[in-house]
């Protein structure tokens, strides 16, 4: 099978993007892992599949597969690349579209300056919605990780996040703690682990160990999760600039019951064809 693809990235969080509208694609986990492999395949953090919607209130369906071949609910940096992909490949000429994901409807918009703003939906904090094994919704939870008690805030932006505040993202034990938090027994579907450094009330630095992928240069939903939890903890005020290793995002959140808005770049690197 010959597959045409675009290689894209949002702040270094990179993707192989496939057109499943003009062709039917049913890739196996093994094929997805091959595409994502940086030595034998194309190489990416996630494979993104653009499909026809399954519901009448959406323009497209957006599916996300991590580098380990597992399908996940949401990817913010991928959502920005998604809207640029459907424009560049002629699938739509609309600047704002409604996109169906496993985590719900998102609304990405291509801005005049080439950046992309995505309405990421309303954050959810109830433990069963994340899911997280706890009876009550509180802002800070204690999480026992390798005999160390961490303070984390949990939230779903269509996918689950656990965010902790650190003094320095450069010194944060992302490689050591990240996989332990990701696979912690209190997160039945695993979790993305965020490490947030508060610079001032409108600025943070962030590193994220992503579920099924490992640490990435940027994580869009992770940036949204960090800002939302920082505002809930009284540490931040909207809007917030999020500095990642791949670049900056701007996150806006108006408070409980309001959707999160994320603005940042989306870049096409190259197009290609690969034989599976």
PDB file of N, CA, C and O in Angstrom, residues 122-151:
ATOM      1  N   UNK A 122     -14.825  22.867  26.757  1.00  0.00           N
ATOM      2  CA  UNK A 122     -14.883  23.221  28.176  1.00  0.00           C
ATOM      3  C   UNK A 122     -14.113  22.181  28.989  1.00  0.00           C
ATOM      4  O   UNK A 122     -14.363  20.980  28.854  1.00  0.00           O
ATOM      5  N   UNK A 123     -13.170  22.597  29.821  1.00  0.00           N
ATOM      6  CA  UNK A 123     -12.421  21.625  30.634  1.00  0.00           C
ATOM      7  C   UNK A 123     -13.325  20.936  31.639  1.00  0.00           C
ATOM      8  O   UNK A 123     -14.282  21.520  32.151  1.00  0.00           O
ATOM      9  N   UNK A 124     -12.996  19.682  31.933  1.00  0.00           N
ATOM     10  CA  UNK A 124     -13.788  18.883  32.862  1.00  0.00           C
ATOM     11  C   UNK A 124     -12.916  18.496  34.048  1.00  0.00           C
ATOM     12  O   UNK A 124     -11.765  18.079  33.877  1.00  0.00           O
ATOM     13  N   UNK A 125     -13.489  18.600  35.251  1.00  0.00           N
ATOM     14  CA  UNK A 125     -12.722  18.405  36.474  1.00  0.00           C
ATOM     15  C   UNK A 125     -13.231  17.258  37.342  1.00  0.00           C
ATOM     16  O   UNK A 125     -12.533  16.853  38.269  1.00  0.00           O
ATOM     17  N   UNK A 126     -14.417  16.752  37.073  1.00  0.00           N
ATOM     18  CA  UNK A 126     -14.936  15.659  37.888  1.00  0.00           C
ATOM     19  C   UNK A 126     -14.087  14.406  37.672  1.00  0.00           C
ATOM     20  O   UNK A 126     -13.861  14.009  36.514  1.00  0.00           O
ATOM     21  N   UNK A 127     -13.594  13.761  38.722  1.00  0.00           N
ATOM     22  CA  UNK A 127     -12.697  12.609  38.567  1.00  0.00           C
ATOM     23  C   UNK A 127     -13.197  11.524  37.603  1.00  0.00           C
ATOM     24  O   UNK A 127     -12.397  11.024  36.790  1.00  0.00           O
ATOM     25  N   UNK A 128     -14.495  11.136  37.616  1.00  0.00           N
ATOM     26  CA  UNK A 128     -14.927  10.093  36.676  1.00  0.00           C
ATOM     27  C   UNK A 128     -14.822  10.512  35.213  1.00  0.00           C
ATOM     28  O   UNK A 128     -14.702   9.659  34.324  1.00  0.00           O
ATOM     29  N   UNK A 129     -14.836  11.841  34.939  1.00  0.00           N
ATOM     30  CA  UNK A 129     -14.763  12.314  33.557  1.00  0.00           C
ATOM     31  C   UNK A 129     -13.344  12.311  33.020  1.00  0.00           C
ATOM     32  O   UNK A 129     -13.138  12.437  31.813  1.00  0.00           O
ATOM     33  N   UNK A 130     -12.349  12.155  33.885  1.00  0.00           N
ATOM     34  CA  UNK A 130     -10.965  12.317  33.430  1.00  0.00           C
ATOM     35  C   UNK A 130     -10.389  11.062  32.769  1.00  0.00           C
ATOM     36  O   UNK A 130      -9.828  11.209  31.655  1.00  0.00           O
ATOM     37  N   UNK A 131     -10.484   9.835  33.237  1.00  0.00           N
ATOM     38  CA  UNK A 131     -10.914   9.408  34.571  1.00  0.00           C
ATOM     39  C   UNK A 131      -9.743   9.360  35.566  1.00  0.00           C
ATOM     40  O   UNK A 131      -8.608   9.098  35.208  1.00  0.00           O
ATOM     41  N   UNK A 132     -10.114   9.591  36.851  1.00  0.00           N
ATOM     42  CA  UNK A 132      -9.160   9.597  37.951  1.00  0.00           C
ATOM     43  C   UNK A 132      -9.862   8.999  39.155  1.00  0.00           C
ATOM     44  O   UNK A 132     -11.016   9.354  39.445  1.00  0.00           O
ATOM     45  N   UNK A 133      -9.213   8.097  39.841  1.00  0.00           N
ATOM     46  CA  UNK A 133      -9.847   7.389  40.947  1.00  0.00           C
ATOM     47  C   UNK A 133      -9.800   8.236  42.208  1.00  0.00           C
ATOM     48  O   UNK A 133      -8.809   8.266  42.946  1.00  0.00           O
ATOM     49  N   UNK A 134     -10.896   8.966  42.436  1.00  0.00           N
ATOM     50  CA  UNK A 134     -11.060   9.784  43.633  1.00  0.00           C
ATOM     51  C   UNK A 134     -12.532  10.144  43.737  1.00  0.00           C
ATOM     52  O   UNK A 134     -13.234  10.236  42.722  1.00  0.00           O
ATOM     53  N   UNK A 135     -13.003  10.373  44.946  1.00  0.00           N
ATOM     54  CA  UNK A 135     -14.434  10.603  45.149  1.00  0.00           C
ATOM     55  C   UNK A 135     -14.869  12.029  44.847  1.00  0.00           C
ATOM     56  O   UNK A 135     -15.974  12.263  44.369  1.00  0.00           O
ATOM     57  N   UNK A 136     -14.017  13.019  45.126  1.00  0.00           N
ATOM     58  CA  UNK A 136     -14.432  14.420  45.058  1.00  0.00           C
ATOM     59  C   UNK A 136     -13.591  15.201  44.057  1.00  0.00           C
ATOM     60  O   UNK A 136     -12.449  14.842  43.747  1.00  0.00           O
ATOM     61  N   UNK A 137     -14.175  16.316  43.572  1.00  0.00           N
ATOM     62  CA  UNK A 137     -13.458  17.260  42.730  1.00  0.00           C
ATOM     63  C   UNK A 137     -12.801  18.299  43.624  1.00  0.00           C
ATOM     64  O   UNK A 137     -13.477  19.139  44.227  1.00  0.00           O
ATOM     65  N   UNK A 138     -11.481  18.250  43.730  1.00  0.00           N
ATOM     66  CA  UNK A 138     -10.728  19.261  44.455  1.00  0.00           C
ATOM     67  C   UNK A 138      -9.655  19.811  43.525  1.00  0.00           C
ATOM     68  O   UNK A 138      -9.360  19.225  42.479  1.00  0.00           O
ATOM     69  N   UNK A 139      -9.085  20.928  43.884  1.00  0.00           N
ATOM     70  CA  UNK A 139      -8.122  21.574  42.988  1.00  0.00           C
ATOM     71  C   UNK A 139      -6.767  20.873  43.026  1.00  0.00           C
ATOM     72  O   UNK A 139      -6.086  20.749  42.005  1.00  0.00           O
ATOM     73  N   UNK A 140      -6.353  20.386  44.193  1.00  0.00           N
ATOM     74  CA  UNK A 140      -5.041  19.744  44.348  1.00  0.00           C
ATOM     75  C   UNK A 140      -5.230  18.372  44.987  1.00  0.00           C
ATOM     76  O   UNK A 140      -5.920  18.238  46.006  1.00  0.00           O
ATOM     77  N   UNK A 141      -4.614  17.370  44.387  1.00  0.00           N
ATOM     78  CA  UNK A 141      -4.650  16.008  44.914  1.00  0.00           C
ATOM     79  C   UNK A 141      -3.236  15.596  45.311  1.00  0.00           C
ATOM     80  O   UNK A 141      -2.252  16.038  44.695  1.00  0.00           O
ATOM     81  N   UNK A 142      -3.137  14.726  46.300  1.00  0.00           N
ATOM     82  CA  UNK A 142      -1.862  14.104  46.638  1.00  0.00           C
ATOM     83  C   UNK A 142      -1.738  12.793  45.869  1.00  0.00           C
ATOM     84  O   UNK A 142      -2.653  11.968  45.881  1.00  0.00           O
ATOM     85  N   UNK A 143      -0.613  12.618  45.193  1.00  0.00           N
ATOM     86  CA  UNK A 143      -0.377  11.428  44.379  1.00  0.00           C
ATOM     87  C   UNK A 143       0.941  10.798  44.810  1.00  0.00           C
ATOM     88  O   UNK A 143       1.997  11.435  44.733  1.00  0.00           O
ATOM     89  N   UNK A 144       0.877   9.557  45.269  1.00  0.00           N
ATOM     90  CA  UNK A 144       2.059   8.844  45.734  1.00  0.00           C
ATOM     91  C   UNK A 144       2.794   8.264  44.529  1.00  0.00           C
ATOM     92  O   UNK A 144       2.293   7.372  43.837  1.00  0.00           O
ATOM     93  N   UNK A 145       3.988   8.784  44.259  1.00  0.00           N
ATOM     94  CA  UNK A 145       4.793   8.347  43.119  1.00  0.00           C
ATOM     95  C   UNK A 145       6.174   7.967  43.622  1.00  0.00           C
ATOM     96  O   UNK A 145       6.932   8.830  44.086  1.00  0.00           O
ATOM     97  N   UNK A 146       6.500   6.686  43.566  1.00  0.00           N
ATOM     98  CA  UNK A 146       7.812   6.183  43.985  1.00  0.00           C
ATOM     99  C   UNK A 146       8.152   6.666  45.400  1.00  0.00           C
ATOM    100  O   UNK A 146       9.250   7.173  45.651  1.00  0.00           O
ATOM    101  N   UNK A 147       7.172   6.519  46.317  1.00  0.00           N
ATOM    102  CA  UNK A 147       7.344   6.874  47.724  1.00  0.00           C
ATOM    103  C   UNK A 147       7.527   8.375  47.949  1.00  0.00           C
ATOM    104  O   UNK A 147       7.982   8.803  49.014  1.00  0.00           O
ATOM    105  N   UNK A 148       7.178   9.174  46.934  1.00  0.00           N
ATOM    106  CA  UNK A 148       7.195  10.626  47.082  1.00  0.00           C
ATOM    107  C   UNK A 148       5.783  11.141  46.873  1.00  0.00           C
ATOM    108  O   UNK A 148       5.100  10.743  45.924  1.00  0.00           O
ATOM    109  N   UNK A 149       5.303  12.027  47.744  1.00  0.00           N
ATOM    110  CA  UNK A 149       3.948  12.549  47.641  1.00  0.00           C
ATOM    111  C   UNK A 149       3.960  13.824  46.802  1.00  0.00           C
ATOM    112  O   UNK A 149       4.533  14.840  47.196  1.00  0.00           O
ATOM    113  N   UNK A 150       3.365  13.735  45.608  1.00  0.00           N
ATOM    114  CA  UNK A 150       3.301  14.877  44.702  1.00  0.00           C
ATOM    115  C   UNK A 150       1.943  15.558  44.811  1.00  0.00           C
ATOM    116  O   UNK A 150       0.926  14.906  45.045  1.00  0.00           O
ATOM    117  N   UNK A 151       1.934  16.876  44.620  1.00  0.00           N
ATOM    118  CA  UNK A 151       0.688  17.625  44.537  1.00  0.00           C
ATOM    119  C   UNK A 151       0.373  17.868  43.066  1.00  0.00           C
ATOM    120  O   UNK A 151       1.144  18.530  42.356  1.00  0.00           O
TER     121      UNK A 151
END
